[in-house]
């Protein structure tokens, strides 16, 4: 993995790039994508990142990959000693937790589909709360009648839950194999009082002036 | 059902001061809608959800709704729709399958089982997701980031959430500026039409008008206005050809049934 | 300097303390003093800090002592390459965010229309600021008396907010459904409850007003 270095000068330049990469990643609280990093340390950024990752793997701070970006994070196994109580106490409602899971596993998913999966209408304060946490955002409109808005998860969602990509969602392959990631509405049209079709059709684009 | 009730109201059941309706309310509070309740009932069967007895489940659910109605508990329409659907499903499962293009009882049972499994799966992964080490709770970013501003294309920090919230608040202010006259607490016919339409869509069989009324402690004027509004609404819907009505005689219970598209008009002797 | 470690178990415990120390210093927003750190990793904190400092000395990130506390900082010699942008990020004023939102939703829209929607005069600086940042640009003139200039959003606007097209902006009803537009009438009675399912909404997620 580590490129053969023959020349002492080149070795020094390489160490310089490694140090710069380390400093860039350390300075930022948010993940940085490879493109941005390549702009600063050159095209061999992939190799340098792997080298850094390996160096930090056994340490108290690790280099992790999340949603296409890289960031330093404290090691997972130190969690019990670093847990911040005040964060833990901010508990989310069951509705919010389930809704987030449905968006994560079924995305892009419309509100109507979320409601049909949960069997109840989505209360106000659920989607906006998840969005305020930076976990979800509106995706493209679905090209079906009424053009309902879809919801998707963000890169910050991956970062927050320590996931490299959506493929790493717990049990995602099992659920897909079992056919449970099908968001089609089933015979029972439950909880879809405000189904997307009707809603999106009214007041489209919200450009009406009252 | 009894098991579930006992389990969920263990704290209050012993307290004679808690009325049955309060107990039921407590049970209801524990659920995120009828599907969630069915799932809890299903788990009580202590078998794999794929081998669950849908008939047994329907019986347990209907027993719960009957109990709730006995203590005149206001059940959300969702719960009544589910009860109606399960009663229908039960009849389809017990009676010989009629000829026709409607989905068979088996199909309906399978669809319900699928919904329960899917919801169960989502609850499972939600728990797994939140059991993961979380950023800012278990795992931490650099506490003192040095603002290098590598990626920011704009010096202003505004997110889509900020933008949407600003617009929402602006609209809300504007809407709040309109004077709203407090409506009298009466049931309107429009509302009854809406409610009946929602309920009937899922109710392919005859049911008494009384069973559609919102129960509850509103009492007096509100209850009477609900009856009047629903009665007027059935007439309106019948006129529009969306429901059929049946009454055995004067002052006998009035039966309502949703009219499916393509149905032949009801037998005149029924009306 | 490094304490002689004879026992394997003790060596492991020592590495554990070193890792915790590393993570604590990394995650802290403020420099941490030795007393605080000793409370977490034990009395030999001085030795551990020296060990960490030596480890990081040649790297892109250094452990430095600052004002009685310890903190990680990017290496001083890298400063030229880590130079901060001239302008630090600032919060956009509420008026500017609202104006931008109104242009996004109502475009093409004239200044007069923006003012009538917001109910207050728009300062010239607001539109200038939004234009300077490349979020809005003048559109066609409105063919009405006075031929006022209209304003529209740019591609950069879409880019900044991660939208593929203007069609993907949530509609007013989407905002309402997501809980971002909450305009409950002051006096709520049965007659007006129709907007989100009326009685059908009773007891959904427990967010209903009584």
XYZ file of C-alpha atoms in Angstrom:
691
model
C 0.000 0.000 0.000
C 2.799 2.393 0.843
C 4.455 3.676 -2.255
C 8.111 2.764 -2.615
C 10.159 5.805 -1.880
C 13.679 5.810 -3.197
C 14.764 9.348 -3.053
C 15.297 11.105 0.292
C 13.923 14.368 -1.015
C 10.781 12.731 -2.237
C 10.377 11.012 1.095
C 10.549 14.339 2.822
C 7.957 15.858 0.487
C 5.737 12.923 1.171
C 6.037 13.391 4.901
C 5.214 17.045 4.381
C 2.010 16.125 2.554
C 1.103 13.616 5.226
C 1.571 16.231 7.936
C -0.497 18.753 6.016
C -3.273 16.198 5.500
C -3.185 15.346 9.190
C -3.409 19.023 10.125
C -6.245 19.737 7.694
C -8.335 16.862 8.998
C -7.510 17.638 12.609
C -8.477 21.268 12.240
C -11.948 20.510 10.955
C -14.851 19.249 13.033
C -16.735 18.310 9.874
C -15.710 15.549 7.467
C -13.685 16.725 4.465
C -14.151 15.089 1.089
C -11.286 13.633 -0.901
C -11.667 16.170 -3.676
C -11.110 19.066 -1.290
C -8.166 17.296 0.291
C -6.653 16.380 -3.089
C -6.690 20.068 -3.932
C -4.337 20.638 -0.993
C -2.115 17.556 -0.881
C -2.223 16.241 -4.442
C -3.698 13.282 -6.297
C -2.207 10.555 -4.099
C -4.528 11.597 -1.306
C -6.128 8.134 -1.217
C -2.840 6.453 -0.288
C -2.008 9.124 2.265
C -5.433 8.767 3.877
C -4.982 5.024 4.168
C -1.583 5.539 5.762
C -3.029 7.997 8.277
C -5.958 5.715 8.998
C -3.597 2.846 9.726
C -1.414 5.034 11.938
C -4.364 6.205 14.030
C -6.243 2.890 14.129
C -4.836 1.790 17.526
C -4.889 5.259 19.079
C -7.465 7.178 21.135
C -8.415 9.219 18.100
C -9.262 7.477 14.806
C -9.494 8.611 11.217
C -12.880 7.490 9.901
C -14.596 7.634 6.554
C -18.214 8.775 6.463
C -20.488 9.681 3.582
C -17.649 10.333 1.159
C -15.710 12.435 3.659
C -12.972 11.812 6.206
C -12.788 13.001 9.792
C -10.968 12.400 13.043
C -13.219 11.034 15.762
C -12.555 9.727 19.248
C -12.277 5.925 19.337
C -15.579 4.105 19.706
C -14.343 1.883 22.529
C -13.686 4.929 24.704
C -17.377 5.865 24.541
C -18.199 4.872 28.123
C -15.468 7.158 29.427
C -16.348 10.057 27.157
C -20.133 9.903 27.229
C -21.753 13.283 27.586
C -24.767 13.006 29.785
C -26.565 16.129 28.730
C -26.652 14.925 25.135
C -28.027 11.543 26.083
C -30.850 13.088 28.039
C -32.204 14.838 24.958
C -34.399 11.912 24.068
C -36.254 11.690 20.822
C -39.833 10.503 20.635
C -40.566 7.005 19.429
C -42.327 8.518 16.433
C -39.218 10.506 15.511
C -36.905 7.517 15.899
C -39.124 5.253 13.797
C -39.618 7.919 11.169
C -35.868 8.431 10.875
C -35.315 4.687 10.464
C -37.990 4.498 7.777
C -36.454 7.409 5.884
C -32.989 5.861 6.189
C -34.039 2.421 4.951
C -36.683 3.369 2.399
C -35.268 6.557 0.942
C -36.275 8.375 -1.109
C -39.616 8.045 0.634
C -42.719 10.238 0.660
C -44.595 11.238 3.750
C -47.532 9.142 2.554
C -45.308 6.079 2.390
C -43.909 6.740 5.856
C -47.456 6.951 7.131
C -48.506 3.787 5.398
C -45.553 1.923 6.911
C -46.225 3.241 10.410
C -49.992 3.099 10.052
C -50.481 6.557 11.541
C -50.297 10.126 10.360
C -46.974 11.892 10.889
C -47.305 14.460 13.588
C -46.009 17.953 13.185
C -42.733 18.317 14.906
C -41.378 15.016 13.628
C -39.949 15.809 10.219
C -38.910 19.326 11.183
C -37.141 18.007 14.273
C -35.236 15.434 12.215
C -34.362 18.150 9.741
C -33.240 20.474 12.509
C -30.864 17.758 13.693
C -29.486 17.820 10.164
C -30.325 14.145 9.612
C -32.868 14.448 6.812
C -33.651 16.795 3.973
C -36.122 16.991 1.121
C -35.110 15.013 -1.932
C -36.531 15.140 -5.410
C -40.218 15.117 -6.039
C -41.603 11.748 -7.039
C -42.754 11.731 -10.650
C -46.178 10.350 -9.841
C -49.539 12.125 -9.728
C -49.367 15.005 -7.275
C -45.553 14.934 -7.509
C -45.095 14.323 -3.782
C -41.922 15.467 -2.075
C -39.551 12.730 -0.964
C -37.265 12.710 2.072
C -33.702 11.444 2.209
C -30.955 11.289 4.817
C -27.935 13.591 4.812
C -24.201 12.955 5.083
C -24.448 14.274 8.611
C -26.818 11.413 9.380
C -24.086 8.956 8.353
C -21.540 10.899 10.397
C -23.770 11.012 13.438
C -24.375 7.264 13.448
C -20.811 6.384 12.495
C -21.730 4.920 9.103
C -19.442 4.972 6.109
C -22.351 4.739 3.668
C -26.001 3.723 3.509
C -24.860 0.200 2.650
C -23.591 -0.030 6.226
C -27.024 0.502 7.780
C -27.622 -2.300 10.288
C -29.279 -5.374 8.732
C -30.010 -3.568 5.476
C -29.153 -6.574 3.311
C -31.280 -8.934 5.366
C -34.261 -6.620 5.198
C -33.897 -6.184 1.466
C -33.622 -9.927 0.958
C -36.753 -10.430 3.056
C -38.612 -7.929 0.866
C -39.244 -5.642 3.824
C -37.774 -2.551 2.195
C -40.760 -2.365 -0.100
C -42.516 0.902 0.675
C -45.538 0.182 -1.497
C -48.800 0.840 0.233
C -50.556 -2.369 1.135
C -54.277 -3.160 0.981
C -54.919 -1.213 4.120
C -54.811 2.462 3.346
C -54.132 3.397 6.920
C -52.862 6.599 8.342
C -52.811 8.243 4.984
C -55.437 10.831 5.769
C -53.126 13.449 4.319
C -51.824 11.407 1.422
C -49.225 13.065 -0.714
C -51.212 13.268 -3.885
C -53.874 15.507 -2.461
C -51.557 17.681 -0.459
C -48.930 18.338 -3.043
C -51.609 19.181 -5.561
C -53.065 21.899 -3.399
C -50.986 25.007 -3.172
C -48.233 23.672 -5.385
C -45.078 25.769 -5.075
C -46.884 27.888 -2.575
C -46.956 30.837 -4.871
C -50.483 31.873 -4.234
C -50.815 35.199 -2.491
C -53.610 35.562 -0.053
C -56.112 -8.684 24.897
C -56.622 -9.222 28.568
C -52.958 -10.042 28.918
C -51.947 -6.895 27.171
C -54.343 -4.798 29.170
C -53.101 -6.340 32.360
C -49.518 -5.803 31.357
C -49.914 -2.218 30.296
C -52.068 -1.154 33.162
C -50.309 -3.122 35.849
C -49.549 0.052 37.736
C -53.043 1.420 37.703
C -55.173 -1.713 37.695
C -54.662 -2.165 41.392
C -55.830 1.354 42.021
C -59.625 1.336 42.295
C -59.664 5.085 41.702
C -58.707 4.549 38.075
C -61.766 3.989 35.929
C -61.835 1.429 33.123
C -61.886 4.215 30.571
C -58.785 5.762 32.072
C -57.112 2.381 31.941
C -57.999 2.009 28.298
C -56.764 5.495 27.614
C -53.467 4.577 29.194
C -53.247 1.525 26.984
C -53.999 3.648 23.944
C -51.353 6.158 24.923
C -48.799 3.404 24.673
C -49.411 2.941 20.978
C -48.527 4.791 17.843
C -51.788 3.975 16.103
C -53.745 0.808 15.363
C -50.970 -0.941 13.434
C -48.653 -0.479 16.381
C -51.309 -1.942 18.651
C -51.823 -4.917 16.342
C -48.104 -5.509 16.386
C -48.099 -5.544 20.178
C -51.035 -7.978 20.161
C -49.216 -10.069 17.591
C -46.120 -10.267 19.757
C -48.349 -11.588 22.533
C -48.941 -14.682 20.428
C -45.286 -15.453 21.014
C -44.744 -16.904 17.566
C -42.760 -15.710 14.607
C -44.694 -12.950 12.856
C -44.661 -15.001 9.675
C -46.692 -17.711 11.422
C -49.058 -15.444 13.259
C -52.773 -16.215 13.433
C -54.464 -13.274 11.770
C -57.875 -14.534 12.887
C -56.822 -14.578 16.510
C -55.296 -11.155 16.101
C -58.499 -9.777 14.611
C -60.502 -11.187 17.518
C -58.184 -9.613 20.081
C -58.307 -6.258 18.359
C -62.092 -6.299 17.981
C -62.406 -7.223 21.654
C -60.361 -4.174 22.511
C -62.480 -1.859 20.391
C -65.675 -3.340 21.854
C -64.290 -2.697 25.313
C -63.433 0.863 24.419
C -66.891 1.508 23.037
C -68.473 -0.009 26.117
C -66.872 2.671 28.271
C -67.714 5.249 25.589
C -64.119 6.030 24.896
C -63.503 8.267 21.946
C -61.447 6.212 19.537
C -59.579 7.902 16.738
C -60.993 7.163 13.313
C -57.861 5.139 12.505
C -58.777 2.604 15.164
C -62.355 2.320 13.905
C -61.238 1.909 10.324
C -58.938 -0.892 11.397
C -61.748 -2.524 13.379
C -64.070 -2.390 10.393
C -61.384 -3.752 8.109
C -60.556 -6.597 10.503
C -64.226 -7.486 10.918
C -64.488 -7.681 7.150
C -61.282 -9.674 6.894
C -62.606 -12.073 9.495
C -65.784 -12.673 7.546
C -63.759 -13.234 4.387
C -61.556 -15.743 6.126
C -64.423 -17.651 7.724
C -66.874 -17.739 4.839
C -66.323 -19.505 1.531
C -64.577 -17.262 -0.970
C -67.057 -15.634 -3.331
C -66.383 -15.393 -7.038
C -65.039 -12.017 -8.025
C -62.039 -9.865 -8.612
C -61.736 -8.648 -5.032
C -58.597 -9.795 -3.250
C -59.170 -13.039 -1.391
C -59.263 -13.238 2.387
C -55.910 -14.999 2.243
C -54.431 -12.111 0.252
C -55.779 -9.608 2.738
C -54.401 -11.570 5.662
C -51.032 -11.807 3.920
C -51.021 -8.066 3.290
C -51.682 -7.381 6.949
C -48.986 -9.830 7.986
C -46.572 -8.085 5.628
C -47.377 -4.692 7.100
C -46.800 -5.992 10.595
C -43.498 -7.580 9.627
C -42.373 -4.418 7.895
C -43.264 -2.262 10.878
C -41.559 -4.728 13.211
C -38.471 -4.626 11.007
C -38.395 -0.820 11.078
C -38.734 -0.763 14.853
C -35.915 -3.273 15.052
C -33.526 -1.306 12.908
C -34.506 1.960 14.583
C -33.357 0.443 17.861
C -30.174 -0.845 16.254
C -29.485 2.521 14.698
C -29.827 4.346 17.989
C -27.755 1.719 19.777
C -24.817 2.660 17.556
C -22.129 4.939 18.934
C -23.412 8.406 18.150
C -21.473 11.529 17.325
C -21.533 14.027 20.138
C -22.690 11.360 22.588
C -20.288 8.428 22.399
C -17.864 9.598 19.756
C -16.595 13.123 19.554
C -15.277 15.434 16.891
C -12.412 17.821 17.440
C -13.557 20.007 20.278
C -11.664 23.094 19.205
C -11.830 23.106 15.419
C -9.576 25.611 13.707
C -11.820 27.280 11.177
C -10.005 26.700 7.904
C -12.993 27.335 5.718
C -11.877 24.828 3.131
C -15.136 23.933 1.578
C -17.423 26.794 2.319
C -18.393 28.378 -0.938
C -20.114 31.241 0.781
C -19.041 33.186 3.812
C -22.576 33.033 5.102
C -23.714 30.039 6.983
C -27.302 29.317 6.003
C -28.789 25.869 5.703
C -31.832 24.735 3.798
C -33.494 24.237 7.161
C -32.885 27.911 8.043
C -34.347 28.987 4.738
C -37.441 26.796 4.991
C -38.033 27.695 8.605
C -37.770 31.404 7.800
C -40.327 31.014 5.055
C -42.601 28.911 7.237
C -42.456 31.432 10.059
C -43.070 34.288 7.686
C -46.138 32.525 6.250
C -47.339 31.609 9.708
C -47.119 35.220 10.850
C -49.114 36.247 7.862
C -51.761 33.589 8.389
C -51.969 34.351 12.070
C -52.701 37.952 11.167
C -56.077 36.921 9.799
C -58.912 37.214 12.290
C -60.353 33.857 13.195
C -63.833 33.766 14.637
C -64.181 31.088 17.260
C -66.512 28.461 15.840
C -69.291 27.029 17.953
C -68.418 23.545 19.094
C -70.796 21.769 16.816
C -70.296 18.956 14.404
C -70.614 20.265 10.867
C -72.076 18.247 8.061
C -68.946 18.819 5.976
C -66.938 17.261 8.707
C -69.322 14.340 8.980
C -69.107 13.851 5.217
C -65.331 13.856 5.453
C -65.312 11.443 8.330
C -67.828 9.091 6.757
C -65.975 9.137 3.470
C -62.758 8.193 5.200
C -64.408 5.421 7.188
C -66.583 4.051 4.396
C -63.686 3.708 2.037
C -62.483 0.884 4.202
C -65.848 -0.555 5.086
C -67.283 -2.705 2.389
C -70.110 -4.098 4.491
C -73.284 -2.809 6.107
C -72.828 -1.061 9.429
C -75.153 0.964 11.601
C -74.922 4.708 11.395
C -74.544 4.779 15.167
C -71.289 2.834 14.869
C -69.791 5.688 12.881
C -70.498 8.320 15.468
C -67.577 9.632 17.405
C -68.109 8.343 20.916
C -66.719 10.238 23.790
C -67.531 12.457 26.622
C -68.499 15.507 24.593
C -72.068 14.669 25.491
C -75.136 16.809 25.132
C -75.137 19.274 22.323
C -71.986 17.973 20.668
C -73.218 14.380 20.574
C -76.601 15.423 19.233
C -75.002 17.623 16.624
C -72.782 14.709 15.623
C -75.831 12.478 15.119
C -77.639 15.146 13.132
C -74.569 15.926 11.063
C -73.872 12.277 10.293
C -77.483 11.630 9.389
C -77.504 14.593 7.037
C -74.150 13.482 5.674
C -75.426 9.990 4.827
C -78.329 11.524 2.934
C -75.966 13.819 1.097
C -73.612 10.942 0.267
C -76.531 8.733 -0.787
C -77.731 11.485 -3.103
C -74.246 11.626 -4.590
C -74.412 7.857 -5.081
C -71.492 7.194 -2.757
C -73.294 5.262 -0.056
C -76.310 3.033 0.248
C -78.766 3.209 3.122
C -81.053 0.595 4.616
C -83.591 0.745 7.385
C -85.866 -2.096 8.475
C -88.629 0.179 9.713
C -89.431 3.500 11.328
C -86.997 4.283 14.174
C -85.074 1.086 13.412
C -81.306 1.389 13.179
C -80.110 2.957 9.966
C -77.534 0.895 8.076
C -74.913 2.429 5.820
C -72.553 0.881 3.321
C -70.036 2.415 0.984
C -70.845 1.969 -2.676
C -67.913 0.638 -4.654
C -67.375 1.914 -8.147
C -69.051 -0.435 -10.582
C -71.499 -1.784 -8.009
C -74.954 -2.357 -9.241
C -77.450 -0.130 -7.486
C -78.838 -1.660 -4.342
C -81.865 -3.878 -4.501
C -84.810 -1.493 -4.220
C -86.355 -3.738 -1.567
C -83.389 -2.853 0.609
C -83.981 0.858 0.579
C 11.493 9.684 30.576
C 9.276 6.727 29.776
C 8.546 4.689 32.840
C 9.873 1.168 32.776
C 7.018 -1.211 32.294
C 7.626 -4.790 33.230
C 4.233 -6.343 33.396
C 2.185 -6.870 30.193
C -1.079 -6.101 31.936
C 0.283 -2.889 33.301
C 1.521 -1.950 29.843
C -1.957 -2.419 28.472
C -3.529 -0.311 31.199
C -0.980 2.358 30.462
C -1.854 2.350 26.776
C -5.500 2.616 27.741
C -4.790 5.713 29.822
C -2.733 7.197 27.038
C -5.565 6.655 24.556
C -8.103 8.198 26.914
C -5.847 11.184 27.467
C -5.468 11.604 23.720
C -9.254 11.441 23.197
C -9.993 13.868 26.045
C -7.565 16.452 24.722
C -8.884 16.005 21.187
C -12.551 16.384 22.099
C -12.212 19.268 24.525
C -13.160 22.725 23.356
C -10.800 24.281 25.934
C -7.259 23.456 26.959
C -7.355 21.017 29.899
C -5.229 21.489 32.991
C -3.239 18.670 34.538
C -5.436 18.495 37.584
C -8.553 17.855 35.526
C -6.713 15.308 33.422
C -5.277 13.576 36.499
C -8.863 13.073 37.654
C -9.494 11.016 34.540
C -6.235 9.184 33.875
C -4.517 9.066 37.252
C -1.590 10.706 38.979
C 1.027 9.824 36.372
C -0.602 12.280 33.961
C 2.627 14.302 33.672
C 4.511 11.348 32.236
C 1.709 10.458 29.893
C 1.495 14.030 28.603
C 5.198 14.069 27.934
C 4.895 10.803 26.051
C 2.059 12.157 23.938
C 3.906 15.381 23.298
C 6.949 13.451 22.097
C 4.809 11.266 19.853
C 3.120 14.217 18.184
C 6.174 16.495 18.010
C 7.161 15.602 14.429
C 3.595 15.299 13.156
C 1.135 17.741 11.575
C -0.610 18.101 14.900
C 1.238 18.928 18.111
C 0.364 18.690 21.750
C 1.088 22.103 23.224
C 0.949 23.622 26.651
C -1.020 26.823 26.638
C -1.962 29.025 29.549
C -1.701 26.327 32.182
C -3.568 23.770 30.073
C -2.833 21.262 27.352
C -4.344 21.203 23.863
C -3.795 19.818 20.390
C -2.968 22.419 17.771
C -2.002 22.130 14.155
C 1.779 22.442 13.733
C 2.988 26.029 13.609
C 5.189 25.481 10.547
C 2.111 24.479 8.545
C 0.381 27.794 9.230
C 1.056 29.258 5.769
C -0.643 26.266 4.163
C -3.546 26.303 6.580
C -4.155 30.009 6.254
C -7.707 30.869 7.071
C -9.947 32.512 4.582
C -10.027 36.269 4.890
C -13.626 36.414 5.934
C -14.914 34.351 8.777
C -18.324 32.840 8.381
C -21.155 35.002 9.528
C -24.782 34.476 10.199
C -27.128 35.909 7.641
C -29.633 38.352 9.104
C -33.178 37.237 9.579
C -34.383 39.836 7.092
C -31.979 38.527 4.485
C -32.986 34.887 5.007
C -36.653 35.800 4.761
C -36.115 37.870 1.662
C -34.164 35.061 0.055
C -36.889 32.593 0.951
C -39.587 34.819 -0.513
C -37.637 35.260 -3.743
C -37.119 31.512 -3.931
C -40.798 30.757 -3.472
C -42.387 33.637 -5.345
C -39.975 34.316 -8.188
C -40.011 36.277 -10.351
C -40.941 38.799 -7.696
C -40.524 42.549 -7.495
C -39.179 44.426 -4.534
C -42.609 45.909 -3.955
C -44.096 42.429 -3.800
C -41.444 41.252 -1.368
C -42.269 44.184 0.843
C -45.968 43.520 0.686
C -45.397 39.868 1.627
C -43.037 40.688 4.476
C -45.059 43.672 5.563
C -41.929 45.774 6.051
C -39.715 47.786 3.758
C -36.724 45.967 2.314
C -33.486 47.792 2.730
C -31.477 48.099 -0.444
C -28.564 46.490 1.336
C -30.460 43.215 1.702
C -30.949 42.626 -2.008
C -27.390 43.807 -2.714
C -26.035 41.375 -0.174
C -27.980 38.455 -1.604
C -26.848 39.401 -5.088
C -23.205 39.759 -4.022
C -23.311 36.221 -2.767
C -24.614 35.029 -6.047
C -27.904 33.705 -4.682
C -30.197 36.069 -6.598
C -30.068 38.038 -9.801
C -32.370 40.460 -11.595
C -34.914 38.809 -13.867
C -37.084 40.390 -16.530
C -38.891 43.626 -15.933
C -42.543 43.210 -15.095
C -44.740 44.570 -17.891
C -46.794 46.711 -15.564
C -46.734 50.455 -14.994
C -43.279 51.516 -13.916
C -41.866 48.270 -15.356
C -40.393 47.168 -12.009
C -37.418 44.838 -11.944
C -38.080 41.293 -10.770
C -35.709 39.083 -8.814
C -34.992 35.408 -9.314
C -32.639 32.864 -7.733
C -29.472 31.607 -9.417
C -27.961 28.187 -10.014
C -25.573 28.952 -7.203
C -28.570 29.243 -4.907
C -29.637 25.699 -5.823
C -26.082 24.527 -5.378
C -25.687 26.113 -1.957
C -28.878 24.580 -0.621
C -28.333 21.231 -2.273
C -31.406 21.439 -4.450
C -31.504 19.950 -7.900
C -34.200 22.281 -9.146
C -36.669 24.823 -7.817
C -39.348 22.193 -8.137
C -37.716 20.356 -5.247
C -38.411 23.184 -2.817
C -41.027 21.882 -0.392
C -44.443 23.375 -1.061
C -46.320 25.313 1.585
C -48.304 22.180 2.359
C -45.114 20.143 2.617
C -43.779 22.737 5.060
C -46.963 22.563 7.041
C -46.890 18.782 7.077
C -43.266 18.776 8.157
C -44.050 21.131 11.013
C -42.136 24.069 9.597
C -45.211 26.182 9.135
C -47.298 26.150 12.218
C -50.137 28.589 12.099
C -52.794 27.268 14.346
C -55.767 29.550 14.577
C -55.891 31.335 17.859
C -59.172 29.717 18.741
C -59.485 26.166 17.588
C -62.872 24.523 17.440
C -64.364 21.585 15.672
C -65.374 23.659 12.701
C -61.840 24.565 11.735
C -60.203 21.299 12.551
C -60.554 20.127 8.978
C -57.129 21.236 7.824
C -55.292 18.160 8.922
C -57.865 15.510 9.001
C -60.088 16.973 11.653
C -61.272 14.450 14.162
C -59.416 11.741 12.340
C -56.317 13.357 13.719
C -57.344 12.855 17.319
C -54.778 10.920 19.234
C -52.449 10.333 16.307
C -49.119 11.151 17.754
C -50.323 13.084 20.688
C -49.596 16.439 19.151
C -53.147 17.575 18.776
C -54.444 20.635 20.495
C -57.316 20.059 22.797
